[in-house]
Structures are given as C-alpha cells and as structure tokens.
C-alpha positions as YAML, in Angstrom:
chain: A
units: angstrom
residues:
- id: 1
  name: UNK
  ca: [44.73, 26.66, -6.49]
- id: 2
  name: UNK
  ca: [46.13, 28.91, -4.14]
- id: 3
  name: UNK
  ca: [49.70, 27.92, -2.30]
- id: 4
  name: UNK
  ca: [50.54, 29.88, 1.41]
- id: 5
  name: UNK
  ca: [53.54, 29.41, 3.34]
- id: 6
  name: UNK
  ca: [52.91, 29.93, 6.88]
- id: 7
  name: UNK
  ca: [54.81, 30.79, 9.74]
- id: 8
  name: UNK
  ca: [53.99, 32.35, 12.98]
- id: 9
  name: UNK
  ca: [56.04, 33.20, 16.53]
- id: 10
  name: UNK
  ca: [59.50, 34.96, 15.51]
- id: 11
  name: UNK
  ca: [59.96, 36.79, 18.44]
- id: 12
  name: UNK
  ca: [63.06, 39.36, 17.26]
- id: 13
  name: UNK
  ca: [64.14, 40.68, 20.14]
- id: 14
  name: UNK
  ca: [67.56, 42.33, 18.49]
- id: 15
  name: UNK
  ca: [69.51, 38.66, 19.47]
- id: 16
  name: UNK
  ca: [71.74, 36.78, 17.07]
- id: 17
  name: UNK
  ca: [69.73, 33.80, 17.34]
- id: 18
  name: UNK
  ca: [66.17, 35.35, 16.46]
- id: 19
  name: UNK
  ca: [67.67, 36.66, 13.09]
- id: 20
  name: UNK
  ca: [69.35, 34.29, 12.32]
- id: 21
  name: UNK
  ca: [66.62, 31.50, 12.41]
- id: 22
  name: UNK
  ca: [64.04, 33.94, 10.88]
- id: 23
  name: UNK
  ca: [66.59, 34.65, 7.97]
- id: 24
  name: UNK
  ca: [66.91, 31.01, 7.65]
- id: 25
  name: UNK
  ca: [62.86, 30.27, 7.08]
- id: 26
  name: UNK
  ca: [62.71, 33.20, 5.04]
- id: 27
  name: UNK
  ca: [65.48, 32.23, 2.41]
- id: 28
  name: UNK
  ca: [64.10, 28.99, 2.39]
- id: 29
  name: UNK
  ca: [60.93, 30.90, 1.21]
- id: 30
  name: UNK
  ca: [62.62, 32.95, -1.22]
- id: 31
  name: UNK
  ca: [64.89, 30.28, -3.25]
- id: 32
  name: UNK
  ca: [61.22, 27.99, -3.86]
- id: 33
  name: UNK
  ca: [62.01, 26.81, -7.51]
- id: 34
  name: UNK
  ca: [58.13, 27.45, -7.46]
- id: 35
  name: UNK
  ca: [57.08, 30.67, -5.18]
- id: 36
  name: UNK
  ca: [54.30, 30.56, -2.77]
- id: 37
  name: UNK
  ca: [51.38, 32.91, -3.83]
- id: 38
  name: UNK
  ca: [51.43, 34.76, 0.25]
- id: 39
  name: UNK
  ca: [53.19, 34.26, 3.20]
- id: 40
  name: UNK
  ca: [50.77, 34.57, 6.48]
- id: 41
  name: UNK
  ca: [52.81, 35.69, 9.37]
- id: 42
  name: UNK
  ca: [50.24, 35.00, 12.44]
- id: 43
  name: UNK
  ca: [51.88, 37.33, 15.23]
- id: 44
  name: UNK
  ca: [54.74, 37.49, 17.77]
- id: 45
  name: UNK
  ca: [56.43, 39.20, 15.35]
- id: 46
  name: UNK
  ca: [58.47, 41.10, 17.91]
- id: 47
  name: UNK
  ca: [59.19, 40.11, 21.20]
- id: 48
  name: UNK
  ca: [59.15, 43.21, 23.23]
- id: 49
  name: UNK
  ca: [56.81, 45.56, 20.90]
- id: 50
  name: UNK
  ca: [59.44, 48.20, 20.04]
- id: 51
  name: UNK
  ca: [59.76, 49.42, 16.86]
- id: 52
  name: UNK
  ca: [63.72, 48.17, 16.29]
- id: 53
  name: UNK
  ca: [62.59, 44.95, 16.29]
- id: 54
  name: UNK
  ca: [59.33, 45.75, 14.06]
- id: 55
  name: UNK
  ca: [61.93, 47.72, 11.84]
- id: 56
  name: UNK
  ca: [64.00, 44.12, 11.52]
- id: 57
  name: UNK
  ca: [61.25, 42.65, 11.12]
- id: 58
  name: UNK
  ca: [60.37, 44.88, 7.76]
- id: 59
  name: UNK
  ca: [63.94, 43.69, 6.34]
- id: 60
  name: UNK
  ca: [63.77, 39.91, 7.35]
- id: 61
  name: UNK
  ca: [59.88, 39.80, 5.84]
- id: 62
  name: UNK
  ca: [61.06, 41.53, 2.68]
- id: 63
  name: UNK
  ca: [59.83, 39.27, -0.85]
- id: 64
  name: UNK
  ca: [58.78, 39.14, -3.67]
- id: 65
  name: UNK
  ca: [55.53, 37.85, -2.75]
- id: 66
  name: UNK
  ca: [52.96, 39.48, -0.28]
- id: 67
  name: UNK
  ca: [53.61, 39.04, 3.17]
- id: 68
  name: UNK
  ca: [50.21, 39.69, 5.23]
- id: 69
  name: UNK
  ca: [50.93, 39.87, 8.70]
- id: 70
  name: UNK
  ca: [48.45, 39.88, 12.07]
- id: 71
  name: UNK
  ca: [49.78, 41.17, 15.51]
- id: 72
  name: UNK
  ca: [50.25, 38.34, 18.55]
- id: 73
  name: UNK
  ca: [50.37, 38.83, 22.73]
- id: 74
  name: UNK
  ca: [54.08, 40.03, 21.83]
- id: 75
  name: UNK
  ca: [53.65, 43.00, 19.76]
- id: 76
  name: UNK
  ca: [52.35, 46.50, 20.40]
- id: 77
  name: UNK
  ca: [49.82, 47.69, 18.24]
- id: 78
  name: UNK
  ca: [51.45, 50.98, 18.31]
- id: 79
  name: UNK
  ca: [54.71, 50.74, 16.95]
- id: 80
  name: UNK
  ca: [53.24, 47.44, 14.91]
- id: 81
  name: UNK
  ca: [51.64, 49.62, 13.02]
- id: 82
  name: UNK
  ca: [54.06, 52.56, 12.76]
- id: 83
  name: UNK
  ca: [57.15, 50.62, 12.31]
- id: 84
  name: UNK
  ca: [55.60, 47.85, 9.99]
- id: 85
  name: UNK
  ca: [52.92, 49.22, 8.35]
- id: 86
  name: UNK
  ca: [53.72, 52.30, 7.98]
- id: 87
  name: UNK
  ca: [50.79, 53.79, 9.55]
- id: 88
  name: UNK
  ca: [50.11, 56.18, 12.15]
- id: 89
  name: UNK
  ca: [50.53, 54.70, 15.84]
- id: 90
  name: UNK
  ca: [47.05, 54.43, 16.56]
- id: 91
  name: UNK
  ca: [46.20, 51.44, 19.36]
- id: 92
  name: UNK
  ca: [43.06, 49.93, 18.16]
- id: 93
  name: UNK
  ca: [42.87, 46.85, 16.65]
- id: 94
  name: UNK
  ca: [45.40, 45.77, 13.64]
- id: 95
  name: UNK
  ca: [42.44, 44.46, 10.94]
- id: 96
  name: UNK
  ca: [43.35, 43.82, 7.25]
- id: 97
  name: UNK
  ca: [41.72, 41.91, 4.43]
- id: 98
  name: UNK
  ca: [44.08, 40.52, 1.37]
- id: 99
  name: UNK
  ca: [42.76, 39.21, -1.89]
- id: 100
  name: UNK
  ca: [45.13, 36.49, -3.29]
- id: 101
  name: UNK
  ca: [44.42, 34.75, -6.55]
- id: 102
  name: UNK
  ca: [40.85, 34.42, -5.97]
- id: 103
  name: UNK
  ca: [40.77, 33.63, -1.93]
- id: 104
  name: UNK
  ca: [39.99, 36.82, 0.64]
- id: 105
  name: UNK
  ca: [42.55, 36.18, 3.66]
- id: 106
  name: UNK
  ca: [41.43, 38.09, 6.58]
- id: 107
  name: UNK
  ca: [44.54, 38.99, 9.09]
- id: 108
  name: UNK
  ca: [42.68, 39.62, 12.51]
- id: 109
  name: UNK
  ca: [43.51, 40.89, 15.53]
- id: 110
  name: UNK
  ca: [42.77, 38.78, 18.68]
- id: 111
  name: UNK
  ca: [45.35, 40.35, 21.17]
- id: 112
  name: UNK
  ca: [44.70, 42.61, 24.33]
- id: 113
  name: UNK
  ca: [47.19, 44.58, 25.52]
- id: 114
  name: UNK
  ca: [48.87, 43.32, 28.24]
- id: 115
  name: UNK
  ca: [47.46, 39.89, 28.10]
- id: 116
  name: UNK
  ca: [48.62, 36.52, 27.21]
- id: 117
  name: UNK
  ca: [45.19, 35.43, 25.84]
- id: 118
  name: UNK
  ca: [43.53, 36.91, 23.14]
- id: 119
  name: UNK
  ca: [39.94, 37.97, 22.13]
- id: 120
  name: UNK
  ca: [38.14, 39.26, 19.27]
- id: 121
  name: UNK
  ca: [36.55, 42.50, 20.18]
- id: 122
  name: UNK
  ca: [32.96, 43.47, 19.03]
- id: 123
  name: UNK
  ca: [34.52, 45.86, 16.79]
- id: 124
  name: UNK
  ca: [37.06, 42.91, 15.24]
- id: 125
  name: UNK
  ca: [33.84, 40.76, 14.95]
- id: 126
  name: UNK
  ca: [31.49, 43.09, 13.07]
- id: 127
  name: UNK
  ca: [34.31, 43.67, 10.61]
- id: 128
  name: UNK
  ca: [34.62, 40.37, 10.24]
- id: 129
  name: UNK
  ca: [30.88, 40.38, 9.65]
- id: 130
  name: UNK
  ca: [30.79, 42.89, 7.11]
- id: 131
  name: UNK
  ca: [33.94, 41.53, 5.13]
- id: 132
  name: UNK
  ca: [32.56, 38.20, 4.73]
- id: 133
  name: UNK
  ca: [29.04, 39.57, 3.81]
- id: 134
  name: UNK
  ca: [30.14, 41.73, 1.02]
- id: 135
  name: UNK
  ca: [31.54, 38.25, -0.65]
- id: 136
  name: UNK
  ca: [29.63, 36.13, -2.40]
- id: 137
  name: UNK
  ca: [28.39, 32.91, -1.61]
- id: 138
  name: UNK
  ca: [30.41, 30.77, -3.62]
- id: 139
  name: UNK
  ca: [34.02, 33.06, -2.90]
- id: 140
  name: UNK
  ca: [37.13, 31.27, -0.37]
- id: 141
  name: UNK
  ca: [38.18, 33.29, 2.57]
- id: 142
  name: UNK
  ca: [40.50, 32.24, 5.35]
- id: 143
  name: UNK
  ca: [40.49, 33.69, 9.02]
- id: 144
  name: UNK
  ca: [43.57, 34.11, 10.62]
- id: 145
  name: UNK
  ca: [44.75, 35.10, 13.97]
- id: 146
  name: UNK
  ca: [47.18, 34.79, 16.62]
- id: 147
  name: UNK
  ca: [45.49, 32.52, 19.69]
- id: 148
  name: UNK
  ca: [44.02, 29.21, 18.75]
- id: 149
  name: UNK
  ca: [40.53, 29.21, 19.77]
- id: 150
  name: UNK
  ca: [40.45, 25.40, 20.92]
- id: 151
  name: UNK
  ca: [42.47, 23.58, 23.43]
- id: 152
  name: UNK
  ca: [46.04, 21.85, 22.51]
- id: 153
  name: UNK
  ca: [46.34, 19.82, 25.70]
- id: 154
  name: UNK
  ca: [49.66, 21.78, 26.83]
- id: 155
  name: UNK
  ca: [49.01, 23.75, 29.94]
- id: 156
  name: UNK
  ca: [51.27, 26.94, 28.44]
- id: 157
  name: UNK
  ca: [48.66, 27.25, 25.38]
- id: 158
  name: UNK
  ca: [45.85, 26.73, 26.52]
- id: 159
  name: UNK
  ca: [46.39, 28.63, 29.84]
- id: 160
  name: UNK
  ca: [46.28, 31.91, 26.55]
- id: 161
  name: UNK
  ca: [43.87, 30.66, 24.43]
- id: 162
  name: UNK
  ca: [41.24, 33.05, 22.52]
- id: 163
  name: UNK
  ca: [38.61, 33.74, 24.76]
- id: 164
  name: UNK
  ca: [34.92, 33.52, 24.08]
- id: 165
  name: UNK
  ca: [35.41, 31.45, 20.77]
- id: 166
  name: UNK
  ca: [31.59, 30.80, 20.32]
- id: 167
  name: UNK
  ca: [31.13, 34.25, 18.83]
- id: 168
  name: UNK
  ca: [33.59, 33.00, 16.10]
- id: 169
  name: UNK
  ca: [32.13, 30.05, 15.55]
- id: 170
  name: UNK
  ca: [28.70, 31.94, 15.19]
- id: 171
  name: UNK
  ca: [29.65, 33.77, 12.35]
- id: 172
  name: UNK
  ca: [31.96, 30.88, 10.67]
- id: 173
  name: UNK
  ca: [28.01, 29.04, 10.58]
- id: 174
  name: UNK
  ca: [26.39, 31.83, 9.20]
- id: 175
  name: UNK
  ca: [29.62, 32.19, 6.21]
- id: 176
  name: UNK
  ca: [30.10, 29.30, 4.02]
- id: 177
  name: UNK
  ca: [32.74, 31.00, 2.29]
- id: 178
  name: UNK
  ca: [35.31, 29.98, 5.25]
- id: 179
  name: UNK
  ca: [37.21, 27.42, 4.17]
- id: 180
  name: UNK
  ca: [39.85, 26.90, 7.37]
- id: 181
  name: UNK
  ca: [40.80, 28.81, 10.40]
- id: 182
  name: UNK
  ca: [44.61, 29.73, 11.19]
- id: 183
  name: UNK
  ca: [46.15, 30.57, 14.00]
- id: 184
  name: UNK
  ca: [50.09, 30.83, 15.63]
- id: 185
  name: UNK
  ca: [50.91, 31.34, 19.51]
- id: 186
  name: UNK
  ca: [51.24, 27.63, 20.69]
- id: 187
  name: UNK
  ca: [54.87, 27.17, 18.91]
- id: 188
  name: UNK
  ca: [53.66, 23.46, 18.22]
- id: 189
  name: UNK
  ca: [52.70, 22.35, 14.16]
- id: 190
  name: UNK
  ca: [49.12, 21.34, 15.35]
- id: 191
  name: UNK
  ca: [45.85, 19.94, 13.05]
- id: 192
  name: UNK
  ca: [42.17, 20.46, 14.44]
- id: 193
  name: UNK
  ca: [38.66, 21.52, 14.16]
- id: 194
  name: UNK
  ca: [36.68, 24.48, 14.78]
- id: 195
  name: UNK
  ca: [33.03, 25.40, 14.03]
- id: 196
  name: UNK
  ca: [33.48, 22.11, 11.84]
- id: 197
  name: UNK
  ca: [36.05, 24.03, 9.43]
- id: 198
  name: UNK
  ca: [39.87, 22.76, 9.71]
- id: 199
  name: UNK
  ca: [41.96, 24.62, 12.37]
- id: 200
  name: UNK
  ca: [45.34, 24.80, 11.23]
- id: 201
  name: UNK
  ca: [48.49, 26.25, 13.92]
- id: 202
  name: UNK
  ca: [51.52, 27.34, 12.71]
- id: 203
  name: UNK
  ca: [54.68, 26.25, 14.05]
- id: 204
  name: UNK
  ca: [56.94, 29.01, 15.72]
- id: 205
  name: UNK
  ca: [60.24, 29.87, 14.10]
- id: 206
  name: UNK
  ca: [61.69, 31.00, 17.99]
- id: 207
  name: UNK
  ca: [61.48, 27.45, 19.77]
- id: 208
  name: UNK
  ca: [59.31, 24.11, 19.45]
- id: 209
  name: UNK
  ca: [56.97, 23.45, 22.61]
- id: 210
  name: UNK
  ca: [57.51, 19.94, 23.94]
- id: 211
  name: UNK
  ca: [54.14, 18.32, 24.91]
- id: 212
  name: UNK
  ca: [53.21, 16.93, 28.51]
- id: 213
  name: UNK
  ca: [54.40, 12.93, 27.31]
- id: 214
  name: UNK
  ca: [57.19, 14.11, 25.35]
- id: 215
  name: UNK
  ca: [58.93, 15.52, 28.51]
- id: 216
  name: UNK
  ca: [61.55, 17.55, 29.49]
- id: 217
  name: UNK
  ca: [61.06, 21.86, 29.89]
- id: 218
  name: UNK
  ca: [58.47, 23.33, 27.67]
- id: 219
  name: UNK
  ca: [60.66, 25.03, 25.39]
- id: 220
  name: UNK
  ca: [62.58, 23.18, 23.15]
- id: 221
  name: UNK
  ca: [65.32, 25.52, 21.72]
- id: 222
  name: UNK
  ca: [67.14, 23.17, 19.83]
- id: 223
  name: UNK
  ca: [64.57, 21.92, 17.18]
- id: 224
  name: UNK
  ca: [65.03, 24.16, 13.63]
- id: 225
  name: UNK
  ca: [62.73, 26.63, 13.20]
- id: 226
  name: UNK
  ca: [58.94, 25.17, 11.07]
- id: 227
  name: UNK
  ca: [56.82, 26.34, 8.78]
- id: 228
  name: UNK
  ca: [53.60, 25.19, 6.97]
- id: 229
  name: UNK
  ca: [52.59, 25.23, 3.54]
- id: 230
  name: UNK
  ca: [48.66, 25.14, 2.36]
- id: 231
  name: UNK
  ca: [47.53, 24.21, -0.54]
- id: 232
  name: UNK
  ca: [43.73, 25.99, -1.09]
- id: 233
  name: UNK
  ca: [41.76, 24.13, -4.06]
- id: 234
  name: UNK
  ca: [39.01, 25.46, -6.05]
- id: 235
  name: UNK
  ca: [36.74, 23.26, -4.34]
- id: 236
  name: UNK
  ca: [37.68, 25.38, -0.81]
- id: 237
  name: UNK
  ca: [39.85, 21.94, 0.54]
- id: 238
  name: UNK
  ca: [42.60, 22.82, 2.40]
- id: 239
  name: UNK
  ca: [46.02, 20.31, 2.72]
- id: 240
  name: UNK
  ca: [48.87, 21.68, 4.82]
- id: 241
  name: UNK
  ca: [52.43, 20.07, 4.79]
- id: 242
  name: UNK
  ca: [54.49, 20.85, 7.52]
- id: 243
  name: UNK
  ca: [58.62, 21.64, 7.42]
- id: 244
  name: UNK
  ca: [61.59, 22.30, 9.05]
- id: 245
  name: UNK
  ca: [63.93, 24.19, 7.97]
- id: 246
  name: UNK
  ca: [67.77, 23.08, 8.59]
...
C-alpha cells in the first residue's frame, strides 16, 4: 500500500494569508501519528513566478517525507527550477519521475508560458512514453499534472483546461501500469474519469471555487484550505479521502 497526501494551488505571493494557510496544511501533514509515504504538490506553487516566493515555498514544503512537486499556469519554469530545485534556470519543461514504495509517480509539466491552459508538449509526451515503457507490465505509476484534462462544469476551469487531452489518453491505453491521473488548477476537491482510469483534482490550499448552483463570486476565500489523501493498493485501486484543514 502506498499512502499520498495531496495538495495543489498555494499561490505564495509573500502575503500573510498565503503562509499562513500553507503552514497550516503542512503541519497538519507533519504531526500524522502515521506519516504519509509522499506529498504531491500539483502546481501554483507561487503566484507571481519569482524566486522569493519559490524560496518560501522551499521552507513551507520542508518534511520529513518526499515532497515531489510539478509547476502550474502560476509559476515560472525559470526560477521554479532555480529557486526550488536547485537547478540551473533553464525554461524547458519541469519533468521528474519519483519511485515511492513500489509505485513510479511521474510529476509532469503541462504549463505554457504565459497561458492559463496547459498542454503536454511532444517532448513531455515522449518522456512520458519512454518512462512508462522502461516499467514493467505489472509495476503502478501515477501521472500527475497541473490542468485537468476533462471538463468540471465551472466556466473559470474549464475556460484553462489541458489542451489536446487525446494524446494522453493514447498513451494511458497503450500503459496498463497507470493506475489514476492527478491533477490541481480548478481549486475544487473533484472525482472523475479519464481514458477510463480515475481522475482525481486536488483541492487548492489559496481559496475554494464555488460552483455555478452554489452561487455567489467564484472564489470562495473563506473555506479552510483542503487536501486529499490516496490510498494506492497492491492491486493498483486507488481511494482518495478528502480534508479540510481548520
């Protein structure tokens, strides 16, 4: 079994209020009686793309369990990279692959610059390719990126949805191995399907979006920041319980 905490949309823009809820979620995490095996982080890290806020970001993400992180419409690959990772400030795509007790997590980029609505690039898909070819048939992986590649039924979401999807589904079909799909950017705890695998979106720890029959603006800033916990069995089934975090 495999255990993930999940959390997505911080948006640290330097305020009082964006540390403090992202400190809240995060000692929540830490004080588990039993502690979660990863913690996926599925973009808007930052909420202007400077490296301050990436530089927060490496204090408030700090554990003692791996935190795997994938960039959102927010963040700049740049000083992502630099200020996070620790790597040179190069602009291409952020793509990492984790191993965690047994399942391959695959942190992809789907952002482009400038834009609200993401894509995976030909070079994001063929590494996708490749990674999931070099496991073998009977291994767990989980894909995870920013943009939710299905509509939510919110006009805000899905007017920045990931664009061109059927490429992803293509090569979901052609890799048994992936057991769930998981994505951030709506700022709504959402349940649904893609390329018949579950699709699972994160809640955002910045603000809750209120849906078209709930009413009222878009952004509700007074609901406590979510997260979502997955539970991965051996048999590749995937349950996620959502919570908020007072």
């Amino acid at each position: 079994m495999t255990l993930l905490a999940h959390i997505s949309d911080l948006h640290l823009d330097g305020t009082e209020r964006a540390t403090r809820r992202a400190t809240r979620v995060m000692d929540h995490l830490r004080a588990l009686p039993h502690p979660v095996d990863a913690l996926l982080v599925t973009g808007d890290i930052a909420d202007h793309g400077e490296e301050a806020e990436y530089e927060e970001a490496t204090r408030l993400l700090a554990a003692p369990f791996p935190v795997l992180t994938c960039p959102g419409n927010h963040d700049a690959r740049p000083a992502y990279r630099k200020a996070l990772l620790g790597q040179a400030p190069d602009p291409g795509p952020v793509n990492q692959v984790h191993h965690i007790t047994g399942t391959t997590l695959l942190m992809c980029d789907s952002t482009i610059p400038g834009r609200d609505e993401g894509r995976l690039d030909a070079q994001t898909l063929a590494w996708i390719d490749d990674t999931l070819t070099a496991l073998p048939q009977d291994a767990t992986a989980l894909i995870a990126f920013h943009q939710p590649p299905v509509e939510l039924h919110h006009p805000l979401p899905d007017s920045g949805m990931l664009q061109g999807p059927g490429q992803l589904a293509d090569l979901i079909d052609a890799h048994p191995q992936v057991a769930a799909v998981l994505t951030g950017h709506a700022h709504t705890a959402a349940a649904s399907t893609f390329a018949a695998r579950p699709l699972i979106v994160a809640p955002a720890i910045t603000w809750t979006l209120r849906m078209p029959w709930e009413g009222g603006q878009a952004a509700d800033r007074d609901q406590p920041p979510g997260l979502a916990f997955h539970v991965l069995s051996d048999d590749r089934r995937l349950t996620t319980h959502y919570r908020v975090v007072l």
